[in-house]
PDB file of C-alpha atoms in Angstrom:
ATOM      1  CA  MET A   1      -6.508  -2.821 -22.016  1.00 46.00           C
ATOM      2  CA  ASP A   2      -4.116  -5.402 -23.510  1.00 48.00           C
ATOM      3  CA  GLY A   3      -2.347  -5.486 -26.844  1.00 48.00           C
ATOM      4  CA  ILE A   4      -2.613  -1.817 -27.794  1.00 54.00           C
ATOM      5  CA  ARG A   5       0.091  -0.556 -30.144  1.00 54.00           C
ATOM      6  CA  PHE A   6       1.053   3.013 -30.975  1.00 52.00           C
ATOM      7  CA  ILE A   7       2.152   4.096 -34.435  1.00 50.00           C
ATOM      8  CA  PRO A   8       5.580   5.773 -34.651  1.00 52.00           C
ATOM      9  CA  ASN A   9       5.561   9.442 -33.626  1.00 53.00           C
ATOM     10  CA  HIS A  10       2.024   9.107 -32.305  1.00 54.00           C
ATOM     11  CA  GLY A  11       0.793  12.539 -31.233  1.00 54.00           C
ATOM     12  CA  SER A  12      -0.292  13.383 -27.711  1.00 62.00           C
ATOM     13  CA  MET A  13      -3.883  12.719 -26.660  1.00 74.00           C
ATOM     14  CA  ASN A  14      -4.622  15.368 -24.062  1.00 78.00           C
ATOM     15  CA  ASN A  15      -8.270  14.530 -23.409  1.00 83.00           C
ATOM     16  CA  VAL A  16      -7.669  11.111 -21.850  1.00 86.00           C
ATOM     17  CA  ARG A  17      -7.835  11.180 -18.052  1.00 92.00           C
ATOM     18  CA  ILE A  18      -7.895   7.481 -17.104  1.00 94.00           C
ATOM     19  CA  LEU A  19      -5.402   4.825 -18.257  1.00 93.00           C
ATOM     20  CA  ARG A  20      -5.782   1.104 -17.582  1.00 93.00           C
ATOM     21  CA  MET A  21      -3.130  -0.715 -19.585  1.00 91.00           C
ATOM     22  CA  SER A  22      -0.945  -3.811 -19.773  1.00 89.00           C
ATOM     23  CA  PHE A  23       2.093  -4.178 -22.040  1.00 88.00           C
ATOM     24  CA  SER A  24       5.023  -6.541 -22.470  1.00 84.00           C
ATOM     25  CA  THR A  25       7.920  -4.058 -22.209  1.00 86.00           C
ATOM     26  CA  ILE A  26       8.826  -1.134 -19.982  1.00 89.00           C
ATOM     27  CA  ASP A  27       9.372   1.003 -23.085  1.00 89.00           C
ATOM     28  CA  GLU A  28       5.715   0.554 -24.036  1.00 89.00           C
ATOM     29  CA  TYR A  29       4.535   1.674 -20.615  1.00 92.00           C
ATOM     30  CA  LEU A  30       6.733   4.764 -20.809  1.00 92.00           C
ATOM     31  CA  HIS A  31       5.561   5.568 -24.334  1.00 89.00           C
ATOM     32  CA  CYS A  32       1.971   5.246 -23.175  1.00 91.00           C
ATOM     33  CA  LEU A  33       2.636   7.903 -20.538  1.00 94.00           C
ATOM     34  CA  ASP A  34       4.091  10.152 -23.248  1.00 92.00           C
ATOM     35  CA  VAL A  35       1.053   9.730 -25.499  1.00 91.00           C
ATOM     36  CA  PHE A  36      -1.417  10.521 -22.693  1.00 92.00           C
ATOM     37  CA  PRO A  37       0.279  13.389 -20.812  1.00 92.00           C
ATOM     38  CA  SER A  38      -2.918  14.621 -19.124  1.00 93.00           C
ATOM     39  CA  ALA A  39      -3.913  11.339 -17.510  1.00 95.00           C
ATOM     40  CA  SER A  40      -4.788  11.810 -13.848  1.00 97.00           C
ATOM     41  CA  GLU A  41      -5.485   8.160 -13.015  1.00 97.00           C
ATOM     42  CA  VAL A  42      -2.986   5.522 -14.208  1.00 97.00           C
ATOM     43  CA  GLU A  43      -3.377   1.785 -13.654  1.00 97.00           C
ATOM     44  CA  PHE A  44      -0.670  -0.504 -15.080  1.00 95.00           C
ATOM     45  CA  ASP A  45      -0.661  -4.292 -14.751  1.00 92.00           C
ATOM     46  CA  PHE A  46       2.539  -6.301 -15.297  1.00 87.00           C
ATOM     47  CA  SER A  47       2.458  -9.992 -16.163  1.00 80.00           C
ATOM     48  CA  GLY A  48       5.296 -12.324 -15.187  1.00 65.00           C
ATOM     49  CA  ASP A  49       6.819 -12.313 -18.678  1.00 68.00           C
ATOM     50  CA  PHE A  50       7.168  -8.576 -19.220  1.00 70.00           C
ATOM     51  CA  HIS A  51      10.557  -7.312 -20.385  1.00 71.00           C
ATOM     52  CA  LEU A  52      12.397  -5.628 -17.518  1.00 72.00           C
ATOM     53  CA  GLN A  53      15.152  -3.784 -19.359  1.00 78.00           C
ATOM     54  CA  PRO A  54      14.278  -0.349 -20.773  1.00 80.00           C
ATOM     55  CA  SER A  55      16.203   1.001 -23.727  1.00 78.00           C
ATOM     56  CA  ALA A  56      19.296   3.068 -22.932  1.00 72.00           C
ATOM     57  CA  ARG A  57      17.726   6.264 -24.259  1.00 81.00           C
ATOM     58  CA  GLN A  58      14.863   6.405 -21.760  1.00 88.00           C
ATOM     59  CA  SER A  59      14.782   9.474 -19.516  1.00 91.00           C
ATOM     60  CA  MET A  60      12.972  10.441 -16.334  1.00 95.00           C
ATOM     61  CA  ARG A  61       9.214  10.994 -16.713  1.00 96.00           C
ATOM     62  CA  ILE A  62       7.842  13.743 -14.483  1.00 97.00           C
ATOM     63  CA  LEU A  63       4.113  13.025 -14.372  1.00 97.00           C
ATOM     64  CA  SER A  64       2.634  16.198 -12.937  1.00 97.00           C
ATOM     65  CA  SER A  65      -0.946  15.386 -13.942  1.00 97.00           C
ATOM     66  CA  VAL A  66      -1.119  11.960 -12.289  1.00 98.00           C
ATOM     67  CA  MET A  67      -3.089  12.003  -9.037  1.00 98.00           C
ATOM     68  CA  ALA A  68      -3.678   8.260  -8.612  1.00 98.00           C
ATOM     69  CA  LEU A  69      -1.160   5.549  -9.592  1.00 98.00           C
ATOM     70  CA  THR A  70      -1.616   1.767  -9.504  1.00 98.00           C
ATOM     71  CA  LEU A  71       1.205  -0.662 -10.377  1.00 96.00           C
ATOM     72  CA  ARG A  72       0.455  -4.373 -10.025  1.00 92.00           C
ATOM     73  CA  VAL A  73       2.662  -7.379 -10.755  1.00 87.00           C
ATOM     74  CA  LEU A  74       0.023 -10.010 -11.572  1.00 80.00           C
ATOM     75  CA  ARG A  75       2.169 -13.118 -12.056  1.00 66.00           C
ATOM     76  CA  TRP A  76       5.603 -13.830 -10.701  1.00 57.00           C
ATOM     77  CA  GLY A  77       6.664 -17.063 -12.425  1.00 58.00           C
ATOM     78  CA  ASP A  78       9.946 -18.748 -11.520  1.00 59.00           C
ATOM     79  CA  GLU A  79      12.178 -15.684 -11.678  1.00 60.00           C
ATOM     80  CA  PRO A  80      11.743 -12.634  -9.430  1.00 57.00           C
ATOM     81  CA  GLN A  81      10.199  -9.767 -11.361  1.00 66.00           C
ATOM     82  CA  SER A  82      11.175  -6.301 -10.196  1.00 78.00           C
ATOM     83  CA  LEU A  83       9.696  -2.961 -11.220  1.00 87.00           C
ATOM     84  CA  GLY A  84      12.835  -1.210 -10.018  1.00 88.00           C
ATOM     85  CA  LYS A  85      14.009  -0.055 -13.451  1.00 88.00           C
ATOM     86  CA  PHE A  86      10.540   1.261 -14.222  1.00 92.00           C
ATOM     87  CA  LEU A  87      10.122   3.072 -10.901  1.00 94.00           C
ATOM     88  CA  ALA A  88      13.579   4.621 -11.349  1.00 93.00           C
ATOM     89  CA  LEU A  89      12.245   6.483 -14.409  1.00 94.00           C
ATOM     90  CA  LEU A  90       9.193   7.969 -12.690  1.00 97.00           C
ATOM     91  CA  GLN A  91       8.564  11.072 -10.644  1.00 98.00           C
ATOM     92  CA  VAL A  92       4.959  11.815  -9.659  1.00 98.00           C
ATOM     93  CA  PRO A  93       4.981  15.003  -7.561  1.00 98.00           C
ATOM     94  CA  ASN A  94       1.204  15.537  -7.223  1.00 98.00           C
ATOM     95  CA  MET A  95       0.148  11.960  -6.534  1.00 98.00           C
ATOM     96  CA  LYS A  96      -2.462  11.569  -3.780  1.00 98.00           C
ATOM     97  CA  GLU A  97      -3.207   7.852  -4.126  1.00 98.00           C
ATOM     98  CA  LEU A  98      -0.654   5.069  -4.633  1.00 98.00           C
ATOM     99  CA  TYR A  99      -1.350   1.343  -4.961  1.00 98.00           C
ATOM    100  CA  LEU A 100       1.677  -0.961  -5.273  1.00 95.00           C
ATOM    101  CA  ALA A 101       1.299  -4.737  -5.571  1.00 92.00           C
ATOM    102  CA  LEU A 102       4.885  -5.883  -5.983  1.00 86.00           C
ATOM    103  CA  SER A 103       6.684  -9.188  -6.370  1.00 77.00           C
ATOM    104  CA  HIS A 104       6.885 -11.454  -3.333  1.00 66.00           C
ATOM    105  CA  LYS A 105      10.231 -12.817  -4.523  1.00 68.00           C
ATOM    106  CA  SER A 106      12.303  -9.779  -5.439  1.00 69.00           C
ATOM    107  CA  GLN A 107      14.458  -8.565  -2.545  1.00 67.00           C
ATOM    108  CA  GLU A 108      14.818  -5.017  -3.858  1.00 80.00           C
ATOM    109  CA  GLU A 109      11.241  -4.047  -4.700  1.00 85.00           C
ATOM    110  CA  TRP A 110      10.597  -1.838  -1.709  1.00 90.00           C
ATOM    111  CA  MET A 111      14.029  -0.240  -1.916  1.00 91.00           C
ATOM    112  CA  HIS A 112      13.106   1.050  -5.378  1.00 92.00           C
ATOM    113  CA  ALA A 113       9.637   1.999  -4.172  1.00 94.00           C
ATOM    114  CA  SER A 114      11.106   3.941  -1.257  1.00 94.00           C
ATOM    115  CA  GLU A 115      13.426   5.837  -3.594  1.00 96.00           C
ATOM    116  CA  PHE A 116      10.507   6.544  -5.944  1.00 97.00           C
ATOM    117  CA  ILE A 117       8.351   7.966  -3.151  1.00 97.00           C
ATOM    118  CA  GLU A 118      11.209  10.030  -1.741  1.00 96.00           C
ATOM    119  CA  ARG A 119      12.069  11.399  -5.188  1.00 97.00           C
ATOM    120  CA  SER A 120       8.459  12.261  -5.975  1.00 97.00           C
ATOM    121  CA  SER A 121       7.771  13.734  -2.520  1.00 95.00           C
ATOM    122  CA  PRO A 122       4.030  13.609  -3.232  1.00 96.00           C
ATOM    123  CA  PRO A 123       1.155  14.716  -0.970  1.00 96.00           C
ATOM    124  CA  LEU A 124      -0.045  11.115  -0.645  1.00 97.00           C
ATOM    125  CA  VAL A 125      -3.179  10.638   1.433  1.00 98.00           C
ATOM    126  CA  SER A 126      -3.879   6.988   0.506  1.00 98.00           C
ATOM    127  CA  PHE A 127      -1.288   4.185   0.255  1.00 98.00           C
ATOM    128  CA  LYS A 128      -2.080   0.561  -0.605  1.00 97.00           C
ATOM    129  CA  ALA A 129       0.842  -1.857  -0.442  1.00 94.00           C
ATOM    130  CA  TYR A 130       0.846  -5.581  -1.163  1.00 90.00           C
ATOM    131  CA  GLY A 131       3.672  -8.065  -1.586  1.00 83.00           C
ATOM    132  CA  ASN A 132       6.583  -8.681   0.776  1.00 77.00           C
ATOM    133  CA  VAL A 133       5.618  -5.977   3.265  1.00 78.00           C
ATOM    134  CA  VAL A 134       7.855  -7.409   5.999  1.00 74.00           C
ATOM    135  CA  ASP A 135      10.848  -6.262   3.959  1.00 76.00           C
ATOM    136  CA  ASN A 136      12.831  -3.644   5.865  1.00 80.00           C
ATOM    137  CA  TYR A 137      12.768  -1.275   2.896  1.00 85.00           C
ATOM    138  CA  PHE A 138       8.981  -1.221   3.132  1.00 88.00           C
ATOM    139  CA  PHE A 139       9.327   0.550   6.448  1.00 86.00           C
ATOM    140  CA  GLN A 140      11.576   3.124   4.801  1.00 86.00           C
ATOM    141  CA  CYS A 141       8.637   3.848   2.500  1.00 89.00           C
ATOM    142  CA  LEU A 142       6.502   4.601   5.529  1.00 90.00           C
ATOM    143  CA  ARG A 143       9.010   7.215   6.650  1.00 87.00           C
ATOM    144  CA  HIS A 144       8.269   9.209   3.496  1.00 91.00           C
ATOM    145  CA  LEU A 145       4.489   9.189   3.997  1.00 93.00           C
ATOM    146  CA  SER A 146       4.074  12.306   6.082  1.00 91.00           C
ATOM    147  CA  HIS A 147       0.595  13.096   4.673  1.00 94.00           C
ATOM    148  CA  VAL A 148      -0.926   9.620   4.416  1.00 96.00           C
ATOM    149  CA  GLN A 149      -4.278   9.269   6.167  1.00 97.00           C
ATOM    150  CA  SER A 150      -5.270   5.801   4.906  1.00 98.00           C
ATOM    151  CA  LEU A 151      -3.035   2.697   4.770  1.00 96.00           C
ATOM    152  CA  SER A 152      -4.060  -0.668   3.283  1.00 96.00           C
ATOM    153  CA  THR A 153      -1.644  -3.584   3.500  1.00 92.00           C
ATOM    154  CA  MET A 154      -1.051  -7.142   4.746  1.00 88.00           C
ATOM    155  CA  MET A 155      -1.296  -8.210   8.363  1.00 84.00           C
ATOM    156  CA  SER A 156       2.184  -9.721   8.050  1.00 81.00           C
ATOM    157  CA  MET A 157       3.545  -6.176   8.214  1.00 82.00           C
ATOM    158  CA  PHE A 158       3.054  -6.271  11.979  1.00 80.00           C
ATOM    159  CA  GLU A 159       5.264  -9.330  12.375  1.00 73.00           C
ATOM    160  CA  ASN A 160       8.370  -7.304  11.569  1.00 70.00           C
ATOM    161  CA  GLU A 161      10.528  -5.867  14.343  1.00 71.00           C
ATOM    162  CA  LYS A 162      10.692  -2.625  12.341  1.00 69.00           C
ATOM    163  CA  LEU A 163       7.135  -1.947  13.501  1.00 71.00           C
ATOM    164  CA  SER A 164       8.705   0.265  16.152  1.00 70.00           C
ATOM    165  CA  LEU A 165       9.262   2.820  13.377  1.00 69.00           C
ATOM    166  CA  LEU A 166       5.523   3.460  13.459  1.00 75.00           C
ATOM    167  CA  ILE A 167       5.524   4.026  17.204  1.00 71.00           C
ATOM    168  CA  GLU A 168       8.850   5.547  18.182  1.00 70.00           C
ATOM    169  CA  ARG A 169      10.448   8.749  17.009  1.00 67.00           C
ATOM    170  CA  PRO A 170      13.771   7.873  15.323  1.00 62.00           C
ATOM    171  CA  LYS A 171      15.551  10.899  16.783  1.00 69.00           C
ATOM    172  CA  LEU A 172      14.647  13.787  19.021  1.00 66.00           C
ATOM    173  CA  GLY A 173      12.724  16.376  17.033  1.00 65.00           C
ATOM    174  CA  GLN A 174      11.708  14.031  14.220  1.00 69.00           C
ATOM    175  CA  SER A 175       8.120  13.017  13.651  1.00 73.00           C
ATOM    176  CA  TYR A 176       6.542   9.594  13.639  1.00 79.00           C
ATOM    177  CA  ALA A 177       6.240   7.570  10.470  1.00 86.00           C
ATOM    178  CA  CYS A 178       2.793   8.185   8.943  1.00 91.00           C
ATOM    179  CA  PRO A 179       1.966  10.888  11.515  1.00 90.00           C
ATOM    180  CA  LYS A 180      -1.383  11.721   9.851  1.00 93.00           C
ATOM    181  CA  LEU A 181      -2.615   8.120   9.671  1.00 94.00           C
ATOM    182  CA  GLN A 182      -6.283   7.830  10.648  1.00 96.00           C
ATOM    183  CA  GLU A 183      -7.485   4.690   8.873  1.00 97.00           C
ATOM    184  CA  ILE A 184      -5.836   1.275   8.452  1.00 96.00           C
ATOM    185  CA  HIS A 185      -7.059  -1.704   6.423  1.00 95.00           C
ATOM    186  CA  LEU A 186      -5.351  -5.080   6.911  1.00 91.00           C
ATOM    187  CA  GLU A 187      -5.814  -8.298   4.926  1.00 89.00           C
ATOM    188  CA  GLY A 188      -4.436 -11.825   5.022  1.00 81.00           C
ATOM    189  CA  LEU A 189      -6.077 -13.332   8.099  1.00 77.00           C
ATOM    190  CA  CYS A 190      -7.166 -16.974   8.334  1.00 68.00           C
ATOM    191  CA  PRO A 191      -7.820 -19.175  11.378  1.00 60.00           C
ATOM    192  CA  ARG A 192      -4.984 -21.652  10.809  1.00 54.00           C
ATOM    193  CA  LEU A 193      -2.295 -19.442   9.332  1.00 58.00           C
ATOM    194  CA  ILE A 194      -2.352 -16.168  11.191  1.00 70.00           C
ATOM    195  CA  GLN A 195      -4.249 -14.157  13.759  1.00 79.00           C
ATOM    196  CA  VAL A 196      -4.050 -10.479  14.476  1.00 84.00           C
ATOM    197  CA  PRO A 197      -0.725 -10.122  16.299  1.00 83.00           C
ATOM    198  CA  PRO A 198      -0.720  -8.263  19.614  1.00 85.00           C
ATOM    199  CA  GLU A 199       1.747  -5.763  18.132  1.00 86.00           C
ATOM    200  CA  PHE A 200      -1.040  -4.363  15.971  1.00 90.00           C
ATOM    201  CA  ALA A 201      -3.344  -3.813  18.925  1.00 92.00           C
ATOM    202  CA  ALA A 202      -0.490  -2.130  20.806  1.00 90.00           C
ATOM    203  CA  PHE A 203       0.110   0.124  17.809  1.00 90.00           C
ATOM    204  CA  VAL A 204      -3.548   1.191  17.615  1.00 93.00           C
ATOM    205  CA  LEU A 205      -3.677   1.873  21.359  1.00 93.00           C
ATOM    206  CA  HIS A 206      -0.441   3.844  21.231  1.00 89.00           C
ATOM    207  CA  ARG A 207      -1.755   6.068  18.447  1.00 90.00           C
ATOM    208  CA  TRP A 208      -5.060   6.482  20.254  1.00 92.00           C
ATOM    209  CA  TYR A 209      -3.636   7.587  23.579  1.00 88.00           C
ATOM    210  CA  CYS A 210      -0.394   9.367  22.660  1.00 80.00           C
ATOM    211  CA  SER A 211      -2.409  11.914  20.671  1.00 61.00           C
ATOM    212  CA  GLY A 212      -3.353  13.523  23.954  1.00 55.00           C
ATOM    213  CA  THR A 213      -0.071  13.220  25.818  1.00 55.00           C
ATOM    214  CA  GLU A 214       2.590  14.688  23.514  1.00 61.00           C
ATOM    215  CA  SER A 215       3.379  18.187  22.304  1.00 65.00           C
ATOM    216  CA  ASP A 216       3.614  17.052  18.664  1.00 73.00           C
ATOM    217  CA  PRO A 217       1.480  13.903  18.596  1.00 79.00           C
ATOM    218  CA  PRO A 218       0.518  11.795  15.591  1.00 86.00           C
ATOM    219  CA  SER A 219      -3.116  11.570  14.555  1.00 90.00           C
ATOM    220  CA  ARG A 220      -5.398   9.060  16.172  1.00 92.00           C
ATOM    221  CA  ILE A 221      -6.369   6.005  14.173  1.00 94.00           C
ATOM    222  CA  TYR A 222     -10.149   6.203  14.049  1.00 96.00           C
ATOM    223  CA  ILE A 223     -10.988   3.376  11.634  1.00 98.00           C
ATOM    224  CA  VAL A 224      -9.619  -0.194  11.663  1.00 97.00           C
ATOM    225  CA  THR A 225     -10.752  -2.691   9.011  1.00 96.00           C
ATOM    226  CA  LEU A 226      -9.628  -6.321   9.306  1.00 93.00           C
ATOM    227  CA  CYS A 227     -10.244  -8.920   6.588  1.00 91.00           C
ATOM    228  CA  THR A 228     -10.078 -12.699   6.936  1.00 87.00           C
ATOM    229  CA  MET A 229      -9.578 -15.185   4.102  1.00 82.00           C
ATOM    230  CA  PHE A 230     -12.529 -17.277   5.297  1.00 76.00           C
ATOM    231  CA  PRO A 231     -16.227 -16.353   5.443  1.00 72.00           C
ATOM    232  CA  LYS A 232     -18.195 -15.965   8.657  1.00 72.00           C
ATOM    233  CA  ASP A 233     -15.394 -16.540  11.149  1.00 74.00           C
ATOM    234  CA  SER A 234     -14.389 -14.048  13.813  1.00 77.00           C
ATOM    235  CA  ARG A 235     -11.656 -16.118  15.500  1.00 80.00           C
ATOM    236  CA  PRO A 236      -8.701 -14.498  13.701  1.00 82.00           C
ATOM    237  CA  PHE A 237      -9.865 -11.152  15.084  1.00 88.00           C
ATOM    238  CA  GLN A 238     -10.216 -12.207  18.726  1.00 88.00           C
ATOM    239  CA  PRO A 239      -6.610 -11.434  19.792  1.00 89.00           C
ATOM    240  CA  PHE A 240      -7.203  -7.860  18.677  1.00 92.00           C
ATOM    241  CA  LEU A 241     -10.678  -7.507  20.182  1.00 93.00           C
ATOM    242  CA  ASP A 242      -9.576  -9.074  23.493  1.00 94.00           C
ATOM    243  CA  TYR A 243      -6.377  -7.056  23.808  1.00 95.00           C
ATOM    244  CA  PRO A 244      -6.575  -4.969  27.009  1.00 97.00           C
ATOM    245  CA  GLY A 245      -7.847  -1.502  26.186  1.00 97.00           C
ATOM    246  CA  VAL A 246      -9.183  -2.112  22.663  1.00 96.00           C
ATOM    247  CA  ARG A 247     -12.844  -2.444  23.635  1.00 95.00           C
ATOM    248  CA  GLN A 248     -12.585   0.714  25.710  1.00 96.00           C
ATOM    249  CA  CYS A 249     -11.270   2.552  22.655  1.00 96.00           C
ATOM    250  CA  MET A 250     -14.230   1.168  20.689  1.00 95.00           C
ATOM    251  CA  GLU A 251     -16.590   2.574  23.304  1.00 95.00           C
ATOM    252  CA  ASP A 252     -14.771   5.905  23.041  1.00 95.00           C
ATOM    253  CA  GLY A 253     -15.117   6.129  19.262  1.00 96.00           C
ATOM    254  CA  LEU A 254     -12.702   3.730  17.542  1.00 96.00           C
ATOM    255  CA  GLN A 255     -14.503   2.137  14.578  1.00 96.00           C
ATOM    256  CA  VAL A 256     -13.611  -1.530  13.995  1.00 95.00           C
ATOM    257  CA  HIS A 257     -14.919  -3.291  10.884  1.00 94.00           C
ATOM    258  CA  LEU A 258     -14.516  -7.069  10.489  1.00 92.00           C
ATOM    259  CA  LEU A 259     -14.914  -8.430   6.951  1.00 91.00           C
ATOM    260  CA  ASP A 260     -14.782 -11.833   5.288  1.00 87.00           C
ATOM    261  CA  ARG A 261     -13.048 -12.535   1.983  1.00 84.00           C
ATOM    262  CA  TYR A 262     -16.123 -11.240   0.129  1.00 86.00           C
ATOM    263  CA  ASN A 263     -15.999  -7.952   2.058  1.00 87.00           C
ATOM    264  CA  ARG A 264     -19.126  -8.869   3.998  1.00 89.00           C
ATOM    265  CA  PRO A 265     -19.410  -7.836   7.656  1.00 90.00           C
ATOM    266  CA  ILE A 266     -18.687 -10.538  10.245  1.00 87.00           C
ATOM    267  CA  ASP A 267     -20.421 -10.777  13.606  1.00 80.00           C
ATOM    268  CA  ILE A 268     -17.963 -10.899  16.479  1.00 70.00           C
ATOM    269  CA  ASP A 269     -19.304 -14.221  17.803  1.00 59.00           C
ATOM    270  CA  SER A 270     -19.480 -16.038  14.447  1.00 53.00           C
ATOM    271  CA  HIS A 271     -17.278 -19.151  14.040  1.00 51.00           C
ATOM    272  CA  ASP A 272     -18.475 -20.845  10.840  1.00 47.00           C
ATOM    273  CA  VAL A 273     -15.419 -21.464   8.647  1.00 43.00           C
ATOM    274  CA  ASN A 274     -17.216 -23.443   5.950  1.00 45.00           C
ATOM    275  CA  PRO A 275     -17.139 -21.560   2.640  1.00 42.00           C
ATOM    276  CA  ASP A 276     -20.424 -20.519   1.082  1.00 44.00           C
TER     277      ASP A 276
END
């Protein structure tokens, strides 16, 4: 909902459970959270011209009722837009679902997101992350996701050398990043720009086999969903499907779903790249 305005000293509305809002200032977003303290599902969209600077009097909001949070930067414009000052005012301790679509240009977005997740320490089971996911701070976020079972993000994530954080233990006695991960959904594939990198296949195989070889193993990844930007073309997926060991995992129970940009299933041998 766009353009809503609250009268001064607006009383709380405790019966509202779902918020889908867009404002022009951070103060308005924060006031909205104050007016609807019982909301369990919050979805905020930020346009490229929203005002980044909150007033000096704003304090931390502890949102105990929020179970699902979505924050999306819809337009970026010429200047990097960061939600850092907004995230710094939030703590969401009971959140189970988090969807962050952040600016591609801001260099500090995932640093603020990592601090927000660490501060909230929520029992997240689903994490969707879009934007500059090759940023090193993004991988710090993953370190805080000890309960996450489902991860949705961009394929470019697996082009970063920090991918080893998902496979290797940082120190003896510490657990893997995302140790409960069972389902992964990756987008951003197209025949001419990117194919599934071999690092992703190696990651899936590692999680599949190490679950039976270690005393404190991470969960197996049972479901892989890969999405291409073009309809009816399986070629971007071939490096993953042809990676040694992947098809054996599929025979043993790994579910692999290939989708086009309309979320329609793709046959493995289809090569038509002409749009419908």
